[in-house]
CSV table of C-alpha atoms and ligand atoms in Angstrom, one decimal:
chain,number,residue,atom,x,y,z
Z,1,UNK,CA,111.8,97.6,96.3
Z,2,UNK,CA,113.2,96.7,99.4
Z,3,UNK,CA,111.5,98.1,102.6
Z,4,UNK,CA,113.6,99.1,105.4
Z,5,UNK,CA,112.3,98.6,109.1
Z,6,UNK,CA,113.7,101.1,111.9
Z,7,UNK,CA,112.7,100.5,115.3
Z,8,UNK,CA,113.0,103.5,117.7
Z,9,UNK,CA,112.0,104.0,121.1
Z,10,UNK,CA,110.1,107.0,122.4
Z,11,UNK,CA,111.9,107.4,125.1
Z,12,UNK,CA,115.3,107.2,124.0
Z,13,UNK,CA,115.2,109.2,120.7
Z,14,UNK,CA,118.2,110.9,119.2
Z,15,UNK,CA,118.2,113.4,116.2
Z,16,UNK,CA,120.7,111.4,114.2
Z,17,UNK,CA,118.0,108.6,114.3
Z,18,UNK,CA,115.8,110.4,112.0
Z,19,UNK,CA,118.8,111.3,109.5
Z,20,UNK,CA,117.7,108.3,106.8
Z,21,UNK,CA,114.2,108.6,107.3
Z,22,UNK,CA,114.4,112.7,106.8
Z,23,UNK,CA,116.6,112.2,103.8
Z,24,UNK,CA,114.1,109.7,102.2
Z,25,UNK,CA,111.0,112.3,102.8
Z,26,UNK,CA,113.3,115.0,101.1
Z,27,UNK,CA,114.1,112.6,98.1
Z,28,UNK,CA,110.7,112.1,97.2
Z,29,UNK,CA,110.3,109.0,98.8
Z,30,UNK,CA,107.6,107.1,101.0
Z,31,UNK,CA,108.1,106.7,105.0
Z,32,UNK,CA,105.7,105.2,107.3
Z,33,UNK,CA,105.6,106.3,110.7
Z,34,UNK,CA,103.8,106.0,113.9
Z,35,UNK,CA,101.7,108.9,115.2
Z,36,UNK,CA,99.4,108.8,118.6
Z,37,UNK,CA,96.3,107.9,116.5
Z,38,UNK,CA,97.6,105.5,113.9
Z,39,UNK,CA,100.4,105.0,111.6
Z,40,UNK,CA,100.6,107.3,108.7
Z,41,UNK,CA,102.2,107.1,105.3
Z,42,UNK,CA,104.3,110.1,104.6
Z,43,UNK,CA,105.7,111.9,101.8
Z,44,UNK,CA,106.6,115.7,101.0
Z,45,UNK,CA,103.4,117.4,100.8
Z,46,UNK,CA,105.0,120.0,98.0
Z,47,UNK,CA,106.4,117.2,95.7
Z,48,UNK,CA,103.6,116.4,93.5
Z,49,UNK,CA,105.2,113.2,92.4
Z,50,UNK,CA,105.7,112.0,96.1
Z,51,UNK,CA,102.0,112.8,96.6
Z,52,UNK,CA,100.9,110.3,93.5
Z,53,UNK,CA,103.1,107.7,94.7
Z,54,UNK,CA,101.1,107.5,98.1
Z,55,UNK,CA,97.7,106.9,95.8
Z,56,UNK,CA,99.4,104.7,94.0
Z,57,UNK,CA,100.6,102.2,96.7
Z,58,UNK,CA,97.5,102.5,98.5
Z,59,UNK,CA,95.4,102.0,95.7
Z,60,UNK,CA,94.0,105.0,96.9
Z,61,UNK,CA,91.0,107.1,94.6
Z,62,UNK,CA,92.9,110.1,93.4
Z,63,UNK,CA,89.9,112.5,94.6
Z,64,UNK,CA,90.5,111.4,98.5
Z,65,UNK,CA,92.8,114.2,99.6
Z,66,UNK,CA,95.7,113.7,102.1
Z,67,UNK,CA,96.3,115.5,105.7
Z,68,UNK,CA,99.1,117.6,106.1
Z,69,UNK,CA,101.3,117.2,109.2
Z,70,UNK,CA,103.4,120.0,110.9
Z,71,UNK,CA,105.8,119.9,113.5
Z,72,UNK,CA,105.2,123.4,114.9
Z,73,UNK,CA,102.4,126.3,114.9
Z,74,UNK,CA,104.9,128.2,112.5
Z,75,UNK,CA,104.0,126.0,109.8
Z,76,UNK,CA,100.4,126.6,109.9
Z,77,UNK,CA,101.1,129.7,107.6
Z,78,UNK,CA,102.9,127.8,105.2
Z,79,UNK,CA,99.8,125.2,104.7
Z,80,UNK,CA,96.6,127.6,105.1
Z,81,UNK,CA,95.3,130.7,103.8
Z,82,UNK,CA,93.4,132.8,106.4
Z,83,UNK,CA,93.1,131.0,109.9
Z,84,UNK,CA,89.8,132.1,111.5
Z,85,UNK,CA,89.8,133.0,115.4
Z,86,UNK,CA,88.1,129.8,116.3
Z,87,UNK,CA,90.7,127.6,114.4
Z,88,UNK,CA,93.5,129.3,116.4
Z,89,UNK,CA,91.7,128.5,119.4
Z,90,UNK,CA,91.2,125.1,118.8
Z,91,UNK,CA,94.9,124.7,117.6
Z,92,UNK,CA,96.1,126.4,121.1
Z,93,UNK,CA,94.0,124.0,123.2
Z,94,UNK,CA,94.4,120.8,120.9
Z,95,UNK,CA,97.5,120.9,119.2
Z,96,UNK,CA,99.9,118.8,119.2
Z,97,UNK,CA,97.3,116.0,119.5
Z,98,UNK,CA,94.2,114.2,117.4
Z,99,UNK,CA,92.6,116.9,115.8
Z,100,UNK,CA,92.6,117.6,112.1
Z,101,UNK,CA,91.2,121.0,110.8
Z,102,UNK,CA,90.1,121.7,107.3
Z,103,UNK,CA,91.0,125.5,106.3
Z,104,UNK,CA,91.2,127.1,103.0
Z,105,UNK,CA,94.7,126.2,101.4
Z,106,UNK,CA,97.8,128.3,101.1
Z,107,UNK,CA,98.3,128.5,96.9
Z,108,UNK,CA,101.6,126.8,97.7
Z,109,UNK,CA,100.3,123.4,98.3
Z,110,UNK,CA,99.5,121.5,95.4
Z,111,UNK,CA,96.2,120.2,94.1
Z,112,UNK,CA,97.6,116.3,94.0
Z,113,UNK,CA,97.9,116.6,97.8
Z,114,UNK,CA,94.4,118.2,98.3
Z,115,UNK,CA,92.5,115.8,95.8
Z,116,UNK,CA,91.7,118.8,93.6
Z,117,UNK,CA,90.1,120.9,96.7
Z,118,UNK,CA,90.9,124.5,97.6
Z,119,UNK,CA,90.9,123.6,101.1
Z,120,UNK,CA,93.4,121.3,103.0
Z,121,UNK,CA,93.5,119.0,106.0
Z,122,UNK,CA,96.0,120.2,108.7
Z,123,UNK,CA,97.3,118.3,111.9
Z,124,UNK,CA,100.0,118.6,114.4
Z,125,UNK,CA,100.6,115.1,115.8
Z,126,UNK,CA,101.5,114.9,119.6
Z,127,UNK,CA,103.8,111.7,118.8
Z,128,UNK,CA,107.2,112.5,119.4
Z,129,UNK,CA,108.4,110.4,116.6
Z,130,UNK,CA,106.1,111.9,114.1
Z,131,UNK,CA,107.1,115.4,115.2
Z,132,UNK,CA,110.6,114.9,115.1
Z,133,UNK,CA,110.5,113.1,111.6
Z,134,UNK,CA,108.7,116.4,110.2
Z,135,UNK,CA,110.9,118.5,111.8
Z,136,UNK,CA,114.2,116.7,110.6
Z,137,UNK,CA,112.9,116.6,107.4
Z,138,UNK,CA,112.2,120.2,107.0
Z,139,UNK,CA,109.1,119.1,105.0
Z,140,UNK,CA,105.1,119.4,105.3
Z,141,UNK,CA,104.4,115.6,105.8
Z,142,UNK,CA,101.3,114.6,103.7
Z,143,UNK,CA,100.3,111.4,105.1
Z,144,UNK,CA,97.1,109.2,104.7
Z,145,UNK,CA,96.8,106.2,107.3
Z,146,UNK,CA,99.3,103.7,106.2
Z,147,UNK,CA,96.9,100.6,105.1
Z,148,UNK,CA,96.1,99.5,101.9
Z,149,UNK,CA,92.9,101.4,101.0
Z,150,UNK,CA,89.7,99.9,102.4
Z,151,UNK,CA,91.3,97.8,104.9
Z,152,UNK,CA,91.4,99.0,108.3
Z,153,UNK,CA,94.1,101.3,109.5
Z,154,UNK,CA,97.2,100.2,110.8
Z,155,UNK,CA,98.1,100.5,114.7
Z,156,UNK,CA,101.4,98.7,114.6
Z,157,UNK,CA,104.4,98.6,112.3
Z,158,UNK,CA,103.6,94.8,111.5
Z,159,UNK,CA,100.2,95.7,110.4
Z,160,UNK,CA,102.0,98.4,108.1
Z,161,UNK,CA,104.5,95.5,106.8
Z,162,UNK,CA,101.6,93.4,106.0
Z,163,UNK,CA,99.9,95.9,103.4
Z,164,UNK,CA,103.0,97.7,102.1
Z,165,UNK,CA,105.9,95.8,102.1
Z,166,UNK,CA,108.0,96.0,99.1
Z,167,UNK,CA,106.2,99.0,98.2
Z,168,UNK,CA,107.2,101.8,100.3
Z,169,UNK,CA,110.9,102.8,101.2
Z,170,UNK,CA,110.7,102.8,105.1
Z,171,UNK,CA,108.6,101.7,108.0
Z,172,UNK,CA,109.6,103.5,111.2
Z,173,UNK,CA,108.4,100.9,114.1
Z,174,UNK,CA,107.6,102.4,117.3
Z,175,UNK,CA,105.3,99.9,118.6
Z,176,UNK,CA,101.3,100.2,118.9
Z,177,UNK,CA,99.4,103.5,118.5
Z,178,UNK,CA,98.3,104.9,121.7
Z,179,UNK,CA,94.7,105.9,120.6
Z,180,UNK,CA,94.1,103.8,117.7
Z,181,UNK,CA,91.6,105.6,115.9
Z,182,UNK,CA,92.3,108.2,113.3
Z,183,UNK,CA,91.9,111.8,114.3
Z,184,UNK,CA,89.0,114.1,114.4
Z,185,UNK,CA,88.2,116.0,111.5
Z,186,UNK,CA,86.5,119.2,111.6
Z,187,UNK,CA,85.8,121.6,108.8
Z,188,UNK,CA,86.3,125.2,109.5
Z,189,UNK,CA,85.7,126.7,106.2
Z,190,UNK,CA,82.1,128.0,106.3
Z,191,UNK,CA,80.4,129.9,109.0
Z,192,UNK,CA,79.1,126.4,110.6
Z,193,UNK,CA,81.9,124.2,112.4
Z,194,UNK,CA,81.6,120.8,111.0
Z,195,UNK,CA,82.8,117.6,112.4
Z,196,UNK,CA,83.2,115.5,109.4
Z,197,UNK,CA,84.9,112.2,111.2
Z,198,UNK,CA,84.5,111.8,114.9
Z,199,UNK,CA,87.6,110.8,117.2
Z,200,UNK,CA,89.4,111.0,120.4
Z,201,UNK,CA,88.6,114.7,120.6
Z,202,UNK,CA,85.0,114.8,121.3
Z,203,UNK,CA,82.2,117.3,120.2
Z,204,UNK,CA,82.0,118.1,123.7
Z,205,UNK,CA,85.6,118.8,123.9
Z,206,UNK,CA,85.4,121.4,120.8
Z,207,UNK,CA,82.3,123.1,121.9
Z,208,UNK,CA,83.6,124.1,125.3
Z,209,UNK,CA,86.1,126.2,123.4
Z,210,UNK,CA,84.3,127.5,120.4
Z,211,UNK,CA,80.5,127.3,121.0
Z,212,UNK,CA,78.2,124.8,119.0
Z,213,UNK,CA,79.5,122.6,116.1
Z,214,UNK,CA,77.5,120.1,114.3
Z,215,UNK,CA,78.1,116.4,112.7
Z,216,UNK,CA,78.1,115.9,109.2
Z,217,UNK,CA,75.1,113.9,108.0
Z,218,UNK,CA,77.5,111.4,107.1
Z,219,UNK,CA,79.1,110.8,110.3
Z,220,UNK,CA,76.6,108.4,111.9
Z,221,UNK,CA,73.9,107.6,108.8
Z,222,UNK,CA,74.4,105.1,106.1
Z,223,UNK,CA,75.8,107.0,103.1
Z,224,UNK,CA,72.3,106.6,101.0
Z,225,UNK,CA,72.2,107.8,97.4
Z,226,UNK,CA,72.3,111.5,97.2
Z,227,UNK,CA,74.3,112.1,100.7
Z,228,UNK,CA,77.3,113.5,100.2
Z,229,UNK,CA,79.9,113.2,102.6
Z,230,UNK,CA,82.0,116.5,103.0
Z,231,UNK,CA,85.2,114.4,103.7
Z,232,UNK,CA,85.7,112.5,100.3
Z,233,UNK,CA,87.0,109.5,102.0
Z,234,UNK,CA,84.2,108.8,104.2
Z,235,UNK,CA,82.2,107.9,101.1
Z,236,UNK,CA,84.5,104.8,100.5
Z,237,UNK,CA,84.1,101.4,101.9
Z,238,UNK,CA,86.2,101.4,105.0
Z,239,UNK,CA,88.0,99.5,107.6
Z,240,UNK,CA,86.3,96.5,105.9
Z,241,UNK,CA,87.6,93.2,107.3
Z,242,UNK,CA,87.2,90.0,104.9
Z,243,UNK,CA,84.7,88.4,107.4
Z,244,UNK,CA,81.3,89.4,107.6
Z,245,UNK,CA,80.8,91.7,110.8
Z,246,UNK,CA,77.6,92.4,112.6
Z,247,UNK,CA,77.0,94.6,115.3
Z,248,UNK,CA,74.2,93.3,118.0
Z,249,UNK,CA,72.7,96.3,119.7
Z,250,UNK,CA,70.6,96.3,123.0
Z,251,UNK,CA,70.8,95.4,126.7
Z,252,UNK,CA,74.2,94.1,127.5
Z,253,UNK,CA,73.1,90.8,129.2
Z,254,UNK,CA,70.7,90.2,126.1
Z,255,UNK,CA,73.4,91.0,123.5
Z,256,UNK,CA,75.9,88.4,124.9
Z,257,UNK,CA,73.4,86.1,124.9
Z,258,UNK,CA,72.1,86.4,121.4
Z,259,UNK,CA,75.8,86.5,119.9
Z,260,UNK,CA,76.5,83.3,121.9
Z,261,UNK,CA,73.6,81.6,120.2
Z,262,UNK,CA,74.1,82.9,117.0
Z,263,UNK,CA,77.6,81.8,117.1
Z,264,UNK,CA,76.7,78.3,117.9
Z,265,UNK,CA,74.4,77.9,115.2
Z,266,UNK,CA,77.1,79.1,112.8
Z,267,UNK,CA,79.6,76.7,114.1
Z,268,UNK,CA,77.0,73.6,114.2
Z,269,UNK,CA,77.2,74.1,110.3
Z,270,UNK,CA,80.9,74.4,110.4
Z,271,UNK,CA,81.2,78.1,110.1
Z,272,UNK,CA,84.1,80.0,111.9
Z,273,UNK,CA,83.0,83.0,114.0
Z,274,UNK,CA,84.7,85.6,115.7
Z,275,UNK,CA,83.2,87.5,118.9
Z,276,UNK,CA,84.5,90.8,120.1
Z,277,UNK,CA,84.0,90.8,123.6
Z,278,UNK,CA,84.9,92.9,126.5
Z,279,UNK,CA,87.2,92.2,129.7
Z,280,UNK,CA,83.7,92.3,131.5
Z,281,UNK,CA,81.9,89.9,129.4
Z,282,UNK,CA,84.6,87.9,128.0
Z,283,UNK,CA,83.8,85.1,130.2
Z,284,UNK,CA,80.4,84.5,129.2
Z,285,UNK,CA,80.8,83.6,125.8
Z,286,UNK,CA,80.8,79.5,125.4
Z,287,UNK,CA,81.0,79.8,121.4
Z,288,UNK,CA,83.0,81.2,118.8
Z,289,UNK,CA,86.5,82.6,118.8
Z,290,UNK,CA,86.5,84.9,121.6
Z,291,UNK,CA,88.6,87.9,122.2
Z,292,UNK,CA,88.3,90.7,124.4
Z,293,UNK,CA,88.9,94.4,123.0
Z,294,UNK,CA,89.8,96.0,126.0
Z,295,UNK,CA,87.4,97.2,129.1
Z,296,UNK,CA,84.3,99.2,129.2
Z,297,UNK,CA,86.2,101.0,132.0
Z,298,UNK,CA,89.1,102.3,130.1
Z,299,UNK,CA,87.6,103.3,126.8
Z,300,UNK,CA,91.1,103.9,124.7
Z,301,UNK,CA,91.8,100.2,125.5
Z,302,UNK,CA,88.6,99.4,123.3
Z,303,UNK,CA,89.5,102.0,120.6
Z,304,UNK,CA,93.3,101.2,120.3
Z,305,UNK,CA,92.3,97.6,119.8
Z,306,UNK,CA,89.6,97.7,117.3
Z,307,UNK,CA,91.4,98.0,114.3
Z,308,UNK,CA,94.2,95.2,115.6
Z,309,UNK,CA,91.3,92.5,116.3
Z,310,UNK,CA,89.6,93.3,112.9
Z,311,UNK,CA,93.1,92.1,111.1
Z,312,UNK,CA,93.5,89.1,113.6
Z,313,UNK,CA,90.3,87.7,112.9
Z,314,UNK,CA,91.0,88.1,109.0
Z,315,UNK,CA,94.3,86.4,109.8
Z,316,UNK,CA,92.5,83.3,111.5
Z,317,UNK,CA,90.0,83.1,108.6
Z,318,UNK,CA,86.8,83.5,110.4
Z,319,UNK,CA,83.7,84.2,108.1
Z,320,UNK,CA,81.6,86.3,110.6
Z,321,UNK,CA,82.6,88.7,113.3
Z,322,UNK,CA,80.1,89.4,116.0
Z,323,UNK,CA,80.4,92.6,117.9
Z,324,UNK,CA,78.8,93.9,121.1
Z,325,UNK,CA,78.0,97.9,120.5
Z,326,UNK,CA,80.0,100.5,122.1
Z,327,UNK,CA,77.0,103.3,121.8
Z,328,UNK,CA,77.0,104.1,125.3
Z,329,UNK,CA,81.0,105.3,125.6
Z,330,UNK,CA,82.1,108.9,125.6
Z,331,UNK,CA,84.2,107.6,122.6
Z,332,UNK,CA,81.0,105.8,121.3
Z,333,UNK,CA,80.4,108.0,118.7
Z,334,UNK,CA,84.2,107.4,116.9
Z,335,UNK,CA,84.0,103.8,117.8
Z,336,UNK,CA,80.6,103.3,116.5
Z,337,UNK,CA,81.5,105.2,113.3
Z,338,UNK,CA,84.5,102.8,112.3
Z,339,UNK,CA,82.5,99.4,113.5
Z,340,UNK,CA,79.1,100.9,111.2
Z,341,UNK,CA,81.4,101.4,108.1
Z,342,UNK,CA,83.2,98.4,108.7
Z,343,UNK,CA,80.4,96.2,108.9
Z,344,UNK,CA,78.1,97.9,106.0
Z,345,UNK,CA,75.7,99.2,108.7
Z,346,UNK,CA,74.9,95.8,109.6
Z,347,UNK,CA,73.1,96.2,113.3
Z,348,UNK,CA,71.0,93.7,114.8
Z,349,UNK,CA,68.8,94.9,117.6
Z,350,UNK,CA,68.0,92.5,120.1
Q,401,LIG,O1,94.9,110.3,112.5
Q,401,LIG,C1,94.7,110.6,111.5
Q,401,LIG,O2,94.0,111.7,110.9
Q,401,LIG,C2,95.8,109.8,110.5
Q,401,LIG,C3,97.2,110.3,110.9
Q,401,LIG,C4,98.2,109.4,110.0
Q,401,LIG,O3,97.4,111.3,110.9
Q,401,LIG,N1,95.6,110.2,108.9
Q,401,LIG,C5,94.5,109.9,108.2
Q,401,LIG,O4,94.4,109.9,107.1
Q,401,LIG,O5,93.5,108.9,108.8
Q,401,LIG,P1,93.4,109.4,105.8
Q,401,LIG,O6,94.0,110.0,104.7
Q,401,LIG,O7,93.4,107.9,106.1
Q,401,LIG,O8,91.9,109.9,106.3
Q,401,LIG,C6,91.9,111.4,106.0
Q,401,LIG,C7,90.3,111.9,105.8
Q,401,LIG,C8,89.9,111.3,104.5
Q,401,LIG,O9,88.4,111.0,104.9
Q,401,LIG,C9,90.1,112.3,103.6
Q,401,LIG,O10,88.7,112.5,102.9
Q,401,LIG,C10,89.6,113.7,104.4
Q,401,LIG,O11,90.5,113.3,105.7
Q,401,LIG,N2,90.1,115.0,103.9
Q,401,LIG,C11,91.5,115.3,103.9
Q,401,LIG,N3,91.4,116.5,103.2
Q,401,LIG,C12,90.1,116.9,103.3
Q,401,LIG,C13,89.6,118.2,102.8
Q,401,LIG,N4,90.2,119.2,102.2
Q,401,LIG,N5,88.2,118.3,102.9
Q,401,LIG,C14,87.4,117.3,103.4
Q,401,LIG,N6,88.0,116.1,104.0
Q,401,LIG,C15,89.4,116.2,103.6
Q,402,LIG,MG1,92.5,106.0,105.9
């Protein structure tokens, strides 16, 4: 299959730019598109065959449900059954934006989209390109992150191309994703509101609107036997670079010193090491292939470069990636959740 690439500029969008992409979606084809979080791999959510194709091209387990993307609040009634008041309040506050809510599904939504569940994940993205595509297609768009299953999510059209070229019909290139981490997912189908996946919208922000919410056990803990994450996707190996990733946790000065020493030891025996540093620490490393992920004074810069950096180190062909920890940031929970999964929970305390 020939994958068409279409460049779009967010500050210069015209309705007719979306004619072809919308036609493809309506015709049951797959189109990758940018969102403010990561790139999505979109298909008509009501078309069972189209949804099946998403699982096929990603190599995604069929019990891992898809998020349905909507372009206006009026679409909500087409996707969900009863919408609880606290969900309506969160929608009003955070939509369009990087928040996904799990609600009971409308009978119209096929089980092939929800992985056999009676609940459904819904999100209204704030990215202008994403919303225009949904609107123009007239469809509800089911979209997982546009990466090969198990690999880091994609934050540029180039990443999507690397994983899915020849397998999908179109990639809309809208440049780099602003946030770079997938949406916060909250389950609203029981009395308690539960965060299944941390993201840019934090627990504290949600609590300001609806009061107490809790994290699902699987968010920061290693998924030991018996622990069953409520988001089926959280149980799979995720975000994983080919290199072995190790997180160093502790006091900043000590962490950079130990990472540098460990990198030197590996290099001495001819092993390539990548180091995830920050603007603040980059100059302190003498060994390893160093890259700054961003500045600790600008947390979004760190979030938005994480997946790209993991991919870059794989392209370079390092055997190890050593990273500083980001626990102390507001976005720490979201960033560390990805790093822990990508590392297989390998943390060294120094
Ligand atoms: O930011 C995002 O959320 C991106 C963009 C494209 O919108 N999408 C994304 O989709 O990250 P995906 O498929 O990579 O991750 C969706 C997660 C999976 O872990 C899945 O198991 C969970 O959401 N999920 C979907 N429907 C669910 C449901 N009904 N109940 C529990 N978890 C659900
Ligand atoms: Mg994903």
